[in-house]
mmCIF file of C-alpha atoms and ligand atoms in Angstrom:
data_model
loop_
_atom_site.group_PDB
_atom_site.id
_atom_site.type_symbol
_atom_site.label_atom_id
_atom_site.label_comp_id
_atom_site.label_asym_id
_atom_site.label_seq_id
_atom_site.Cartn_x
_atom_site.Cartn_y
_atom_site.Cartn_z
ATOM 1 C CA MET A 89 72.973 100.173 86.385
ATOM 2 C CA GLU A 90 76.184 98.483 85.225
ATOM 3 C CA CYS A 91 79.393 99.741 86.757
ATOM 4 C CA VAL A 92 82.805 98.549 87.887
ATOM 5 C CA THR A 93 85.066 100.352 90.352
ATOM 6 C CA ALA A 94 88.683 99.356 90.921
ATOM 7 C CA SER A 95 91.376 101.049 92.961
ATOM 8 C CA ALA A 96 95.152 100.813 93.316
ATOM 9 C CA PRO A 97 97.666 102.343 95.732
ATOM 10 C CA GLY A 98 100.410 104.807 94.979
ATOM 11 C CA LYS A 99 103.977 103.910 95.790
ATOM 12 C CA CYS A 100 107.058 105.334 97.335
ATOM 13 C CA ILE A 101 110.586 104.301 96.381
ATOM 14 C CA LEU A 102 112.896 103.549 99.287
ATOM 15 C CA PHE A 103 115.964 102.793 97.153
ATOM 16 C CA GLY A 104 117.176 102.684 93.606
ATOM 17 C CA GLU A 105 115.098 104.999 91.378
ATOM 18 C CA HIS A 106 116.730 105.840 88.040
ATOM 19 C CA ALA A 107 119.338 103.069 88.473
ATOM 20 C CA VAL A 108 116.490 100.547 88.209
ATOM 21 C CA VAL A 109 115.883 101.727 84.641
ATOM 22 C CA TYR A 110 119.414 100.385 83.913
ATOM 23 C CA GLY A 111 118.717 97.013 85.517
ATOM 24 C CA HIS A 112 119.885 97.721 89.103
ATOM 25 C CA PRO A 113 117.891 96.680 92.183
ATOM 26 C CA ALA A 114 115.287 98.893 93.806
ATOM 27 C CA VAL A 115 112.696 98.753 96.569
ATOM 28 C CA ALA A 116 109.256 100.328 96.477
ATOM 29 C CA VAL A 117 106.386 100.171 98.937
ATOM 30 C CA ALA A 118 102.673 100.669 98.336
ATOM 31 C CA ILE A 119 101.312 103.635 100.286
ATOM 32 C CA ASP A 120 97.938 104.253 101.916
ATOM 33 C CA GLN A 121 96.908 106.834 99.291
ATOM 34 C CA ARG A 122 94.960 105.372 96.338
ATOM 35 C CA ILE A 123 93.364 106.110 92.977
ATOM 36 C CA SER A 124 89.935 104.751 92.223
ATOM 37 C CA VAL A 125 88.528 104.314 88.706
ATOM 38 C CA LYS A 126 84.802 103.827 88.095
ATOM 39 C CA ILE A 127 83.532 102.851 84.660
ATOM 40 C CA GLN A 128 79.933 102.854 83.443
ATOM 41 C CA PRO A 129 78.232 102.746 80.058
ATOM 42 C CA SER A 130 78.374 106.187 78.475
ATOM 43 C CA PRO A 131 75.023 108.017 78.570
ATOM 44 C CA ASN A 132 75.626 109.709 75.182
ATOM 45 C CA ASN A 133 77.684 107.125 73.294
ATOM 46 C CA LEU A 134 80.854 109.224 73.611
ATOM 47 C CA TRP A 135 83.936 108.518 75.709
ATOM 48 C CA LEU A 136 83.705 110.596 78.875
ATOM 49 C CA LEU A 137 86.200 111.371 81.608
ATOM 50 C CA ASP A 138 84.738 112.911 84.749
ATOM 51 C CA GLY A 139 81.715 114.055 82.764
ATOM 52 C CA SER A 140 83.644 115.758 79.914
ATOM 53 C CA SER A 141 84.753 114.415 76.567
ATOM 54 C CA LEU A 142 87.810 112.138 77.018
ATOM 55 C CA ASN A 143 90.832 113.557 75.198
ATOM 56 C CA MET A 144 92.788 110.409 74.322
ATOM 57 C CA ASN A 145 96.003 112.315 73.500
ATOM 58 C CA ARG A 146 96.073 113.959 76.906
ATOM 59 C CA ASN A 147 95.455 110.611 78.612
ATOM 60 C CA PRO A 148 97.951 108.250 76.963
ATOM 61 C CA HIS A 149 97.754 105.604 79.716
ATOM 62 C CA ILE A 150 93.980 105.335 79.453
ATOM 63 C CA LYS A 151 94.183 105.393 75.650
ATOM 64 C CA GLY A 152 96.698 102.521 75.599
ATOM 65 C CA LEU A 153 94.559 100.406 77.908
ATOM 66 C CA ILE A 154 91.383 101.062 75.951
ATOM 67 C CA GLU A 155 93.162 99.970 72.765
ATOM 68 C CA LYS A 156 94.221 96.745 74.451
ATOM 69 C CA LEU A 157 91.180 95.840 76.493
ATOM 70 C CA TRP A 158 88.233 97.666 74.983
ATOM 71 C CA PRO A 159 88.825 97.725 71.214
ATOM 72 C CA GLU A 160 86.409 99.827 69.222
ATOM 73 C CA GLN A 161 87.024 97.710 66.116
ATOM 74 C CA PHE A 162 85.383 94.749 67.882
ATOM 75 C CA GLY A 163 82.386 96.820 68.839
ATOM 76 C CA ALA A 164 83.321 97.792 72.407
ATOM 77 C CA PRO A 165 80.975 100.645 73.381
ATOM 78 C CA PRO A 166 82.219 104.016 74.726
ATOM 79 C CA LEU A 167 82.372 104.302 78.486
ATOM 80 C CA SER A 168 82.095 106.997 81.078
ATOM 81 C CA ILE A 169 85.184 106.979 83.332
ATOM 82 C CA HIS A 170 85.342 108.652 86.686
ATOM 83 C CA ILE A 171 88.645 109.032 88.556
ATOM 84 C CA GLU A 172 89.032 109.865 92.229
ATOM 85 C CA GLY A 173 91.935 109.694 94.580
ATOM 86 C CA ASN A 174 94.424 111.303 96.884
ATOM 87 C CA ILE A 175 97.715 110.649 95.089
ATOM 88 C CA PRO A 176 99.110 113.932 93.761
ATOM 89 C CA ARG A 177 99.957 113.749 90.032
ATOM 90 C CA ALA A 178 103.478 113.829 88.591
ATOM 91 C CA SER A 179 105.091 113.923 92.005
ATOM 92 C CA GLY A 180 106.964 110.623 92.252
ATOM 93 C CA LEU A 181 104.192 108.692 93.976
ATOM 94 C CA GLY A 182 103.254 106.469 91.069
ATOM 95 C CA SER A 183 99.985 108.230 90.251
ATOM 96 C CA SER A 184 100.140 107.207 86.596
ATOM 97 C CA ALA A 185 100.915 103.575 87.477
ATOM 98 C CA ALA A 186 98.100 103.483 90.056
ATOM 99 C CA LEU A 187 95.735 104.987 87.478
ATOM 100 C CA SER A 188 96.885 102.459 84.875
ATOM 101 C CA VAL A 189 96.566 99.472 87.215
ATOM 102 C CA ALA A 190 93.108 100.539 88.442
ATOM 103 C CA THR A 191 91.933 101.251 84.876
ATOM 104 C CA ALA A 192 93.279 97.898 83.634
ATOM 105 C CA ALA A 193 91.532 96.108 86.514
ATOM 106 C CA ALA A 194 88.244 97.949 85.926
ATOM 107 C CA LEU A 195 88.258 97.310 82.165
ATOM 108 C CA ARG A 196 89.287 93.710 82.641
ATOM 109 C CA THR A 197 86.444 93.102 85.099
ATOM 110 C CA ALA A 198 84.000 95.038 82.930
ATOM 111 C CA ARG A 199 84.896 92.871 79.993
ATOM 112 C CA GLY A 200 84.891 89.537 81.730
ATOM 113 C CA ARG A 201 87.424 86.928 80.874
ATOM 114 C CA TRP A 202 87.263 84.449 78.069
ATOM 115 C CA VAL A 203 89.326 81.357 78.427
ATOM 116 C CA SER A 204 89.389 79.341 75.234
ATOM 117 C CA LYS A 205 89.559 75.598 75.477
ATOM 118 C CA THR A 206 92.304 73.897 73.553
ATOM 119 C CA ASP A 207 90.865 70.405 74.049
ATOM 120 C CA GLY A 208 88.466 68.626 76.348
ATOM 121 C CA THR A 209 90.707 68.919 79.382
ATOM 122 C CA GLN A 210 93.005 71.868 78.897
ATOM 123 C CA GLN A 211 92.197 75.501 79.296
ATOM 124 C CA GLN A 212 94.380 78.088 77.737
ATOM 125 C CA HIS A 213 95.385 80.897 80.053
ATOM 126 C CA TRP A 214 94.286 83.811 77.974
ATOM 127 C CA LEU A 215 96.407 86.841 78.687
ATOM 128 C CA GLU A 216 95.656 90.008 76.884
ATOM 129 C CA GLY A 217 98.643 92.060 77.715
ATOM 130 C CA PHE A 218 101.944 93.233 76.397
ATOM 131 C CA GLY A 219 103.867 90.042 75.619
ATOM 132 C CA SER A 220 106.134 88.993 78.442
ATOM 133 C CA THR A 221 107.037 85.870 80.287
ATOM 134 C CA ILE A 222 104.831 85.576 83.301
ATOM 135 C CA THR A 223 105.520 82.902 85.811
ATOM 136 C CA ASN A 224 103.909 82.113 89.066
ATOM 137 C CA SER A 225 100.836 84.173 88.332
ATOM 138 C CA GLU A 226 98.044 84.262 90.883
ATOM 139 C CA PRO A 227 96.022 81.070 90.547
ATOM 140 C CA TYR A 228 92.407 81.401 89.490
ATOM 141 C CA ASP A 229 89.749 80.683 92.001
ATOM 142 C CA ASN A 230 88.703 77.249 90.873
ATOM 143 C CA SER A 231 86.534 76.815 93.947
ATOM 144 C CA LEU A 232 83.911 78.884 92.147
ATOM 145 C CA GLY A 233 83.735 76.194 89.490
ATOM 146 C CA PHE A 234 84.362 78.489 86.572
ATOM 147 C CA PHE A 235 86.584 76.041 84.817
ATOM 148 C CA ALA A 236 84.175 73.189 85.379
ATOM 149 C CA GLN A 237 81.267 74.730 83.507
ATOM 150 C CA GLU A 238 81.170 74.307 79.802
ATOM 151 C CA SER A 239 79.413 76.866 77.671
ATOM 152 C CA PRO A 240 78.090 76.117 74.166
ATOM 153 C CA ALA A 241 80.750 78.333 72.638
ATOM 154 C CA GLU A 242 83.410 76.255 74.392
ATOM 155 C CA ARG A 243 84.504 79.337 76.202
ATOM 156 C CA TYR A 244 84.425 80.251 79.810
ATOM 157 C CA HIS A 245 83.223 83.520 80.988
ATOM 158 C CA ILE A 246 84.487 84.690 84.289
ATOM 159 C CA THR A 247 83.630 87.935 85.963
ATOM 160 C CA GLY A 248 84.127 89.346 89.379
ATOM 161 C CA LYS A 249 87.208 89.429 91.498
ATOM 162 C CA SER A 250 88.611 86.209 90.115
ATOM 163 C CA SER A 251 88.818 87.657 86.635
ATOM 164 C CA VAL A 252 91.483 90.093 87.712
ATOM 165 C CA ASP A 253 95.004 88.918 87.817
ATOM 166 C CA TYR A 254 97.576 91.086 89.597
ATOM 167 C CA ASP A 255 100.290 90.102 87.135
ATOM 168 C CA GLU A 256 98.142 90.903 84.151
ATOM 169 C CA CYS A 257 97.185 94.353 85.445
ATOM 170 C CA ALA A 258 100.833 95.001 86.332
ATOM 171 C CA ILE A 259 102.049 94.066 82.868
ATOM 172 C CA LEU A 260 99.344 96.087 81.119
ATOM 173 C CA ALA A 261 100.240 99.089 83.260
ATOM 174 C CA HIS A 262 103.968 98.581 82.589
ATOM 175 C CA GLY A 263 103.283 98.561 78.846
ATOM 176 C CA VAL A 264 101.416 101.857 78.865
ATOM 177 C CA GLU A 265 103.936 103.431 81.273
ATOM 178 C CA ALA A 266 106.782 102.454 78.936
ATOM 179 C CA ALA A 267 104.919 103.877 75.933
ATOM 180 C CA ALA A 268 104.295 107.147 77.799
ATOM 181 C CA GLN A 269 107.981 107.340 78.883
ATOM 182 C CA GLN A 270 109.458 106.988 75.391
ATOM 183 C CA GLY A 271 110.032 103.286 75.846
ATOM 184 C CA ARG A 272 111.981 103.613 79.119
ATOM 185 C CA ALA A 273 110.189 102.410 82.216
ATOM 186 C CA SER A 274 111.053 99.917 84.867
ATOM 187 C CA PRO A 275 108.236 97.643 86.072
ATOM 188 C CA MET A 276 108.669 98.975 89.620
ATOM 189 C CA ASP A 277 105.698 101.324 89.749
ATOM 190 C CA SER A 278 103.294 99.056 87.917
ATOM 191 C CA SER A 279 104.190 95.969 89.983
ATOM 192 C CA THR A 280 104.027 97.825 93.309
ATOM 193 C CA CYS A 281 100.711 99.510 92.513
ATOM 194 C CA SER A 282 99.235 96.186 91.415
ATOM 195 C CA HIS A 283 100.562 93.745 94.016
ATOM 196 C CA GLY A 284 100.865 96.179 96.925
ATOM 197 C CA GLY A 285 103.129 95.543 99.923
ATOM 198 C CA MET A 286 106.885 95.847 99.544
ATOM 199 C CA ILE A 287 108.334 95.072 96.103
ATOM 200 C CA ILE A 288 111.976 94.316 95.379
ATOM 201 C CA ILE A 289 113.199 94.559 91.831
ATOM 202 C CA SER A 290 116.581 93.084 91.123
ATOM 203 C CA ASP A 291 118.987 91.944 88.453
ATOM 204 C CA VAL A 292 119.266 88.629 90.297
ATOM 205 C CA ILE A 293 116.800 86.317 92.028
ATOM 206 C CA GLU A 294 116.833 87.423 95.665
ATOM 207 C CA GLN A 295 116.826 84.898 98.480
ATOM 208 C CA GLY A 296 114.492 85.123 101.467
ATOM 209 C CA VAL A 297 111.676 86.915 99.625
ATOM 210 C CA ASP A 298 108.806 85.674 97.401
ATOM 211 C CA TYR A 299 109.616 85.528 93.717
ATOM 212 C CA LEU A 300 106.820 86.895 91.518
ATOM 213 C CA TYR A 301 108.062 86.959 87.906
ATOM 214 C CA GLN A 302 110.578 88.255 85.443
ATOM 215 C CA ARG A 303 109.936 91.243 83.231
ATOM 216 C CA THR A 304 111.754 92.064 80.025
ATOM 217 C CA LEU A 305 111.610 95.307 78.098
ATOM 218 C CA ALA A 306 113.423 96.128 74.869
ATOM 219 C CA MET A 307 114.557 99.736 75.102
ATOM 220 C CA ALA A 308 116.289 101.774 72.404
ATOM 221 C CA ASP A 309 119.795 100.983 73.697
ATOM 222 C CA ALA A 310 119.417 97.581 75.317
ATOM 223 C CA THR A 311 117.009 94.914 76.450
ATOM 224 C CA ARG A 312 116.508 94.985 80.223
ATOM 225 C CA HIS A 313 115.492 92.131 82.471
ATOM 226 C CA TRP A 314 114.173 92.509 85.991
ATOM 227 C CA HIS A 315 113.275 89.916 88.604
ATOM 228 C CA ILE A 316 110.357 91.045 90.724
ATOM 229 C CA HIS A 317 109.808 89.874 94.280
ATOM 230 C CA LYS A 318 107.417 90.603 97.078
ATOM 231 C CA MET A 319 108.732 90.941 100.605
ATOM 232 C CA THR A 320 106.736 90.644 103.789
ATOM 233 C CA PRO A 321 107.654 93.738 105.802
ATOM 234 C CA PRO A 322 109.548 92.821 108.997
ATOM 235 C CA SER A 323 107.324 92.832 112.102
ATOM 236 C CA ASN A 324 108.946 95.982 113.515
ATOM 237 C CA ALA A 325 107.807 97.851 110.354
ATOM 238 C CA GLU A 326 104.592 98.447 112.310
ATOM 239 C CA ASP A 327 106.379 101.131 114.325
ATOM 240 C CA MET A 328 107.587 102.879 111.187
ATOM 241 C CA PHE A 329 105.944 105.567 109.105
ATOM 242 C CA LEU A 330 106.689 107.233 105.847
ATOM 243 C CA VAL A 331 106.163 110.968 105.776
ATOM 244 C CA ILE A 332 105.971 112.180 102.209
ATOM 245 C CA GLY A 333 106.685 115.849 101.563
ATOM 246 C CA ASN A 334 105.455 117.342 98.305
ATOM 247 C CA THR A 335 107.357 120.328 96.881
ATOM 248 C CA GLY A 336 104.324 121.081 94.692
ATOM 249 C CA ILE A 337 106.653 121.339 91.697
ATOM 250 C CA TYR A 338 105.401 119.487 88.634
ATOM 251 C CA ALA A 339 108.029 116.967 87.575
ATOM 252 C CA PRO A 340 107.089 114.582 84.786
ATOM 253 C CA THR A 341 108.907 111.259 85.013
ATOM 254 C CA GLY A 342 109.657 110.948 81.294
ATOM 255 C CA LYS A 343 111.656 114.190 81.241
ATOM 256 C CA GLN A 344 113.770 113.242 84.261
ATOM 257 C CA VAL A 345 114.463 109.764 82.866
ATOM 258 C CA ALA A 346 115.466 111.339 79.534
ATOM 259 C CA ASN A 347 117.804 113.807 81.333
ATOM 260 C CA VAL A 348 119.659 110.932 82.991
ATOM 261 C CA ALA A 349 119.867 109.090 79.652
ATOM 262 C CA ASP A 350 121.356 112.249 78.029
ATOM 263 C CA MET A 351 123.866 112.629 80.847
ATOM 264 C CA LEU A 352 125.056 109.058 80.283
ATOM 265 C CA LEU A 353 125.197 109.518 76.537
ATOM 266 C CA GLN A 354 127.392 112.580 76.934
ATOM 267 C CA ASP A 355 129.635 111.025 79.555
ATOM 268 C CA PRO A 356 129.388 107.218 79.730
ATOM 269 C CA SER A 357 131.822 107.174 82.696
ATOM 270 C CA ARG A 358 128.970 108.511 84.822
ATOM 271 C CA MET A 359 127.441 105.050 84.687
ATOM 272 C CA LYS A 360 129.640 104.563 87.809
ATOM 273 C CA GLU A 361 127.216 106.744 89.752
ATOM 274 C CA ILE A 362 124.274 104.664 88.533
ATOM 275 C CA ASP A 363 126.175 101.519 89.580
ATOM 276 C CA THR A 364 126.776 103.034 93.033
ATOM 277 C CA ILE A 365 123.029 103.611 93.451
ATOM 278 C CA GLY A 366 122.606 99.917 92.620
ATOM 279 C CA GLN A 367 125.110 98.971 95.364
ATOM 280 C CA ILE A 368 123.357 101.220 97.873
ATOM 281 C CA ALA A 369 120.005 99.642 97.001
ATOM 282 C CA ARG A 370 121.495 96.197 97.568
ATOM 283 C CA ARG A 371 122.642 97.253 101.063
ATOM 284 C CA GLY A 372 119.181 98.688 101.684
ATOM 285 C CA ILE A 373 117.565 95.367 100.770
ATOM 286 C CA GLU A 374 119.826 93.547 103.241
ATOM 287 C CA ALA A 375 118.958 96.061 105.991
ATOM 288 C CA LEU A 376 115.234 95.598 105.274
ATOM 289 C CA LYS A 377 115.514 91.817 105.383
ATOM 290 C CA GLU A 378 117.202 92.132 108.789
ATOM 291 C CA GLY A 379 114.534 94.563 109.985
ATOM 292 C CA ASP A 380 117.333 97.029 110.822
ATOM 293 C CA PHE A 381 115.430 100.260 110.207
ATOM 294 C CA ASP A 382 118.216 102.497 111.550
ATOM 295 C CA ARG A 383 120.367 101.166 108.739
ATOM 296 C CA VAL A 384 117.473 101.381 106.260
ATOM 297 C CA GLY A 385 117.200 105.092 107.089
ATOM 298 C CA ARG A 386 120.947 105.731 106.804
ATOM 299 C CA THR A 387 121.010 103.921 103.472
ATOM 300 C CA MET A 388 118.130 106.090 102.199
ATOM 301 C CA THR A 389 120.137 109.191 103.100
ATOM 302 C CA GLU A 390 123.181 107.778 101.317
ATOM 303 C CA ASN A 391 121.003 107.075 98.264
ATOM 304 C CA GLN A 392 119.943 110.740 98.279
ATOM 305 C CA LEU A 393 123.564 111.889 97.991
ATOM 306 C CA MET A 394 123.939 109.902 94.762
ATOM 307 C CA LEU A 395 120.608 111.111 93.400
ATOM 308 C CA SER A 396 121.858 114.675 93.957
ATOM 309 C CA SER A 397 125.078 113.786 92.212
ATOM 310 C CA ILE A 398 123.264 112.635 89.035
ATOM 311 C CA GLY A 399 121.316 115.879 89.068
ATOM 312 C CA VAL A 400 117.792 114.698 89.833
ATOM 313 C CA SER A 401 117.348 116.442 93.196
ATOM 314 C CA SER A 402 116.407 120.110 93.457
ATOM 315 C CA PRO A 403 116.815 122.933 96.010
ATOM 316 C CA GLU A 404 113.162 122.506 97.050
ATOM 317 C CA LEU A 405 113.596 118.760 97.628
ATOM 318 C CA ASP A 406 116.879 119.372 99.504
ATOM 319 C CA ASN A 407 115.104 121.899 101.707
ATOM 320 C CA LEU A 408 112.345 119.451 102.727
ATOM 321 C CA ILE A 409 114.858 116.622 103.236
ATOM 322 C CA LYS A 410 116.918 118.874 105.535
ATOM 323 C CA ALA A 411 113.813 119.796 107.528
ATOM 324 C CA ALA A 412 112.822 116.133 107.967
ATOM 325 C CA SER A 413 116.272 114.850 108.916
ATOM 326 C CA PRO A 414 116.433 115.688 112.666
ATOM 327 C CA SER A 415 113.276 113.690 113.469
ATOM 328 C CA SER A 416 113.710 110.836 111.008
ATOM 329 C CA LEU A 417 115.907 107.806 110.418
ATOM 330 C CA GLY A 418 116.619 108.857 106.846
ATOM 331 C CA ALA A 419 115.199 110.896 103.999
ATOM 332 C CA LYS A 420 115.494 111.133 100.236
ATOM 333 C CA LEU A 421 113.588 112.154 97.155
ATOM 334 C CA THR A 422 111.215 109.521 95.851
ATOM 335 C CA GLY A 423 110.470 108.867 92.210
ATOM 336 C CA ALA A 424 111.929 110.752 89.310
ATOM 337 C CA GLY A 425 112.939 113.896 91.260
ATOM 338 C CA GLY A 426 113.416 117.404 89.860
ATOM 339 C CA GLY A 427 110.447 118.383 92.043
ATOM 340 C CA GLY A 428 107.663 116.136 93.191
ATOM 341 C CA CYS A 429 108.112 114.431 96.542
ATOM 342 C CA MET A 430 110.635 113.426 99.167
ATOM 343 C CA VAL A 431 110.107 110.693 101.730
ATOM 344 C CA ALA A 432 111.290 110.387 105.317
ATOM 345 C CA LEU A 433 111.351 107.162 107.309
ATOM 346 C CA THR A 434 110.344 108.007 110.850
ATOM 347 C CA LYS A 435 108.993 106.755 114.144
ATOM 348 C CA LYS A 436 107.647 110.244 114.887
ATOM 349 C CA PRO A 437 105.314 110.987 111.980
ATOM 350 C CA LYS A 438 103.725 114.081 113.516
ATOM 351 C CA GLU A 439 107.044 115.724 114.350
ATOM 352 C CA THR A 440 108.485 114.963 110.911
ATOM 353 C CA SER A 441 105.316 116.078 109.153
ATOM 354 C CA ASP A 442 105.227 119.373 111.085
ATOM 355 C CA ALA A 443 108.879 120.058 110.243
ATOM 356 C CA ILE A 444 108.275 119.456 106.530
ATOM 357 C CA GLU A 445 105.143 121.613 106.516
ATOM 358 C CA LEU A 446 107.025 124.412 108.271
ATOM 359 C CA ALA A 447 109.604 124.249 105.487
ATOM 360 C CA GLY A 448 106.835 124.720 102.903
ATOM 361 C CA GLY A 449 105.996 121.137 101.907
ATOM 362 C CA ARG A 450 102.587 119.484 101.872
ATOM 363 C CA THR A 451 102.656 116.141 103.659
ATOM 364 C CA LEU A 452 101.052 112.736 103.499
ATOM 365 C CA ILE A 453 101.612 110.033 106.087
ATOM 366 C CA SER A 454 101.592 106.349 105.246
ATOM 367 C CA ARG A 455 102.475 102.984 106.716
ATOM 368 C CA LEU A 456 104.932 100.802 104.806
ATOM 369 C CA GLY A 457 103.339 98.444 102.309
ATOM 370 C CA SER A 458 99.590 98.941 101.861
ATOM 371 C CA SER A 459 97.345 96.533 100.002
ATOM 372 C CA GLY A 460 97.435 96.287 96.218
ATOM 373 C CA LEU A 461 94.736 96.618 93.603
ATOM 374 C CA SER A 462 91.178 95.785 94.484
ATOM 375 C CA ILE A 463 87.833 95.546 92.726
ATOM 376 C CA ASP A 464 85.691 97.658 95.016
ATOM 377 C CA ASP A 465 82.385 97.342 93.198
ATOM 378 C CA SER A 466 81.095 95.299 90.275
ATOM 379 C CA GLN A 467 77.430 95.560 89.322
ATOM 380 C CA ASN A 468 75.955 93.695 86.397
ATOM 381 C CA ALA A 469 79.364 93.038 84.864
ATOM 382 C CA PRO A 470 80.339 92.329 82.143
ATOM 383 C CA LEU A 471 79.600 95.629 80.474
ATOM 384 C CA TRP A 472 80.667 94.175 77.125
ATOM 385 C CA THR A 473 81.938 90.860 75.812
ATOM 386 C CA LYS A 474 83.558 90.151 72.506
ATOM 387 C CA ALA A 475 81.298 87.883 70.489
HETATM 388 O O1 PMV B 516 108.255 109.426 89.297
HETATM 389 P P1 PMV B 516 107.703 108.050 89.382
HETATM 390 O O2 PMV B 516 106.844 107.810 90.552
HETATM 391 O O3 PMV B 516 107.012 107.679 88.089
HETATM 392 O O4 PMV B 516 108.947 107.052 89.542
HETATM 393 C C1 PMV B 516 109.917 106.978 88.535
HETATM 394 C C2 PMV B 516 110.987 106.006 88.879
HETATM 395 C C3 PMV B 516 112.130 105.973 87.864
HETATM 396 O O5 PMV B 516 113.079 105.028 88.333
HETATM 397 C C4 PMV B 516 112.827 107.322 87.755
HETATM 398 C C5 PMV B 516 111.646 105.572 86.478
HETATM 399 C C6 PMV B 516 111.242 104.122 86.356
HETATM 400 O O6 PMV B 516 110.611 103.810 85.315
HETATM 401 O O7 PMV B 516 111.564 103.284 87.214
#
């Protein structure tokens, strides 16, 4: 039986949500909780999601990826998609980005990769994504000899792990996130859920961390540019835990992002608050680079004050943050706010988790910076190739 299963982690934002949409720096870490997407040929020639008919309008991320990677007009057959995972939806933990990254990776592997030759020696890197400048992408695994073999069609067909490119899955996920958020989405979630680890997004190229690529997105009001970096967590990060407290309140990202945009439209002087979040995030990045987690925690708490000031916190989030504070180094909401989750940085995960649960939150515990997307199973791939 043909099938491909791919998974991607959720993420938690340590600094800079909302301001990152306006080009300011931010830091996100991949968490231990993941979403897994399994695709198989459909048994009844209809698109299926968890055994029922797939409603494309209710699943815009999946729809966007199918249009890009699995186009019906070229004869791509319907699939049966099965989603599993332990990232709560619409709660600031990047569930839609993790779903998008895992779906992109599964479809990409299921399709195989065609690399067209431009002449006898050159291979064209064939990227089927949303146009963007990608630099420093993960090199292909030439040791497997894929590029050395010539097929009659002068194309190369690569399947398996090497056919999945972190950058490509990140950019595909960013494209569908932006479409689902009325054109406003930073690449933070998609890059973190694809690459894993600790991701720094900045308006400038940061020193002392690995540069991944630049992303550009034309939004209604302006074109934004972000430099994306990956940071190796400092060695003392091993003693640190994130305790995530879920208010259980549904808080779609698009609505929160639109609220902030409206606030700025009505009173442009409030861009000062967004700029302050950017400055706080910059201090947070410095503290992380120094491995000074006491300061990281204090900076998270400072970030929370500004998030409250722009109106994206809520009484329920404030309540969980207050409960977590005595046992943690710092706490703040994570993601779009208005409900969803808060995160506490702590050395005492059990104590912090108990305090949050007592205050009515549901908790998850994670280390800082889990691994990124992975292809967990691939049997008899490709499931379809464009002729
Ligand atoms: O709520 P989440 O996990 O989708 O995070 C949203 C983060 C924002 O900065 C509010 C939006 C964005 O696109 O970066």
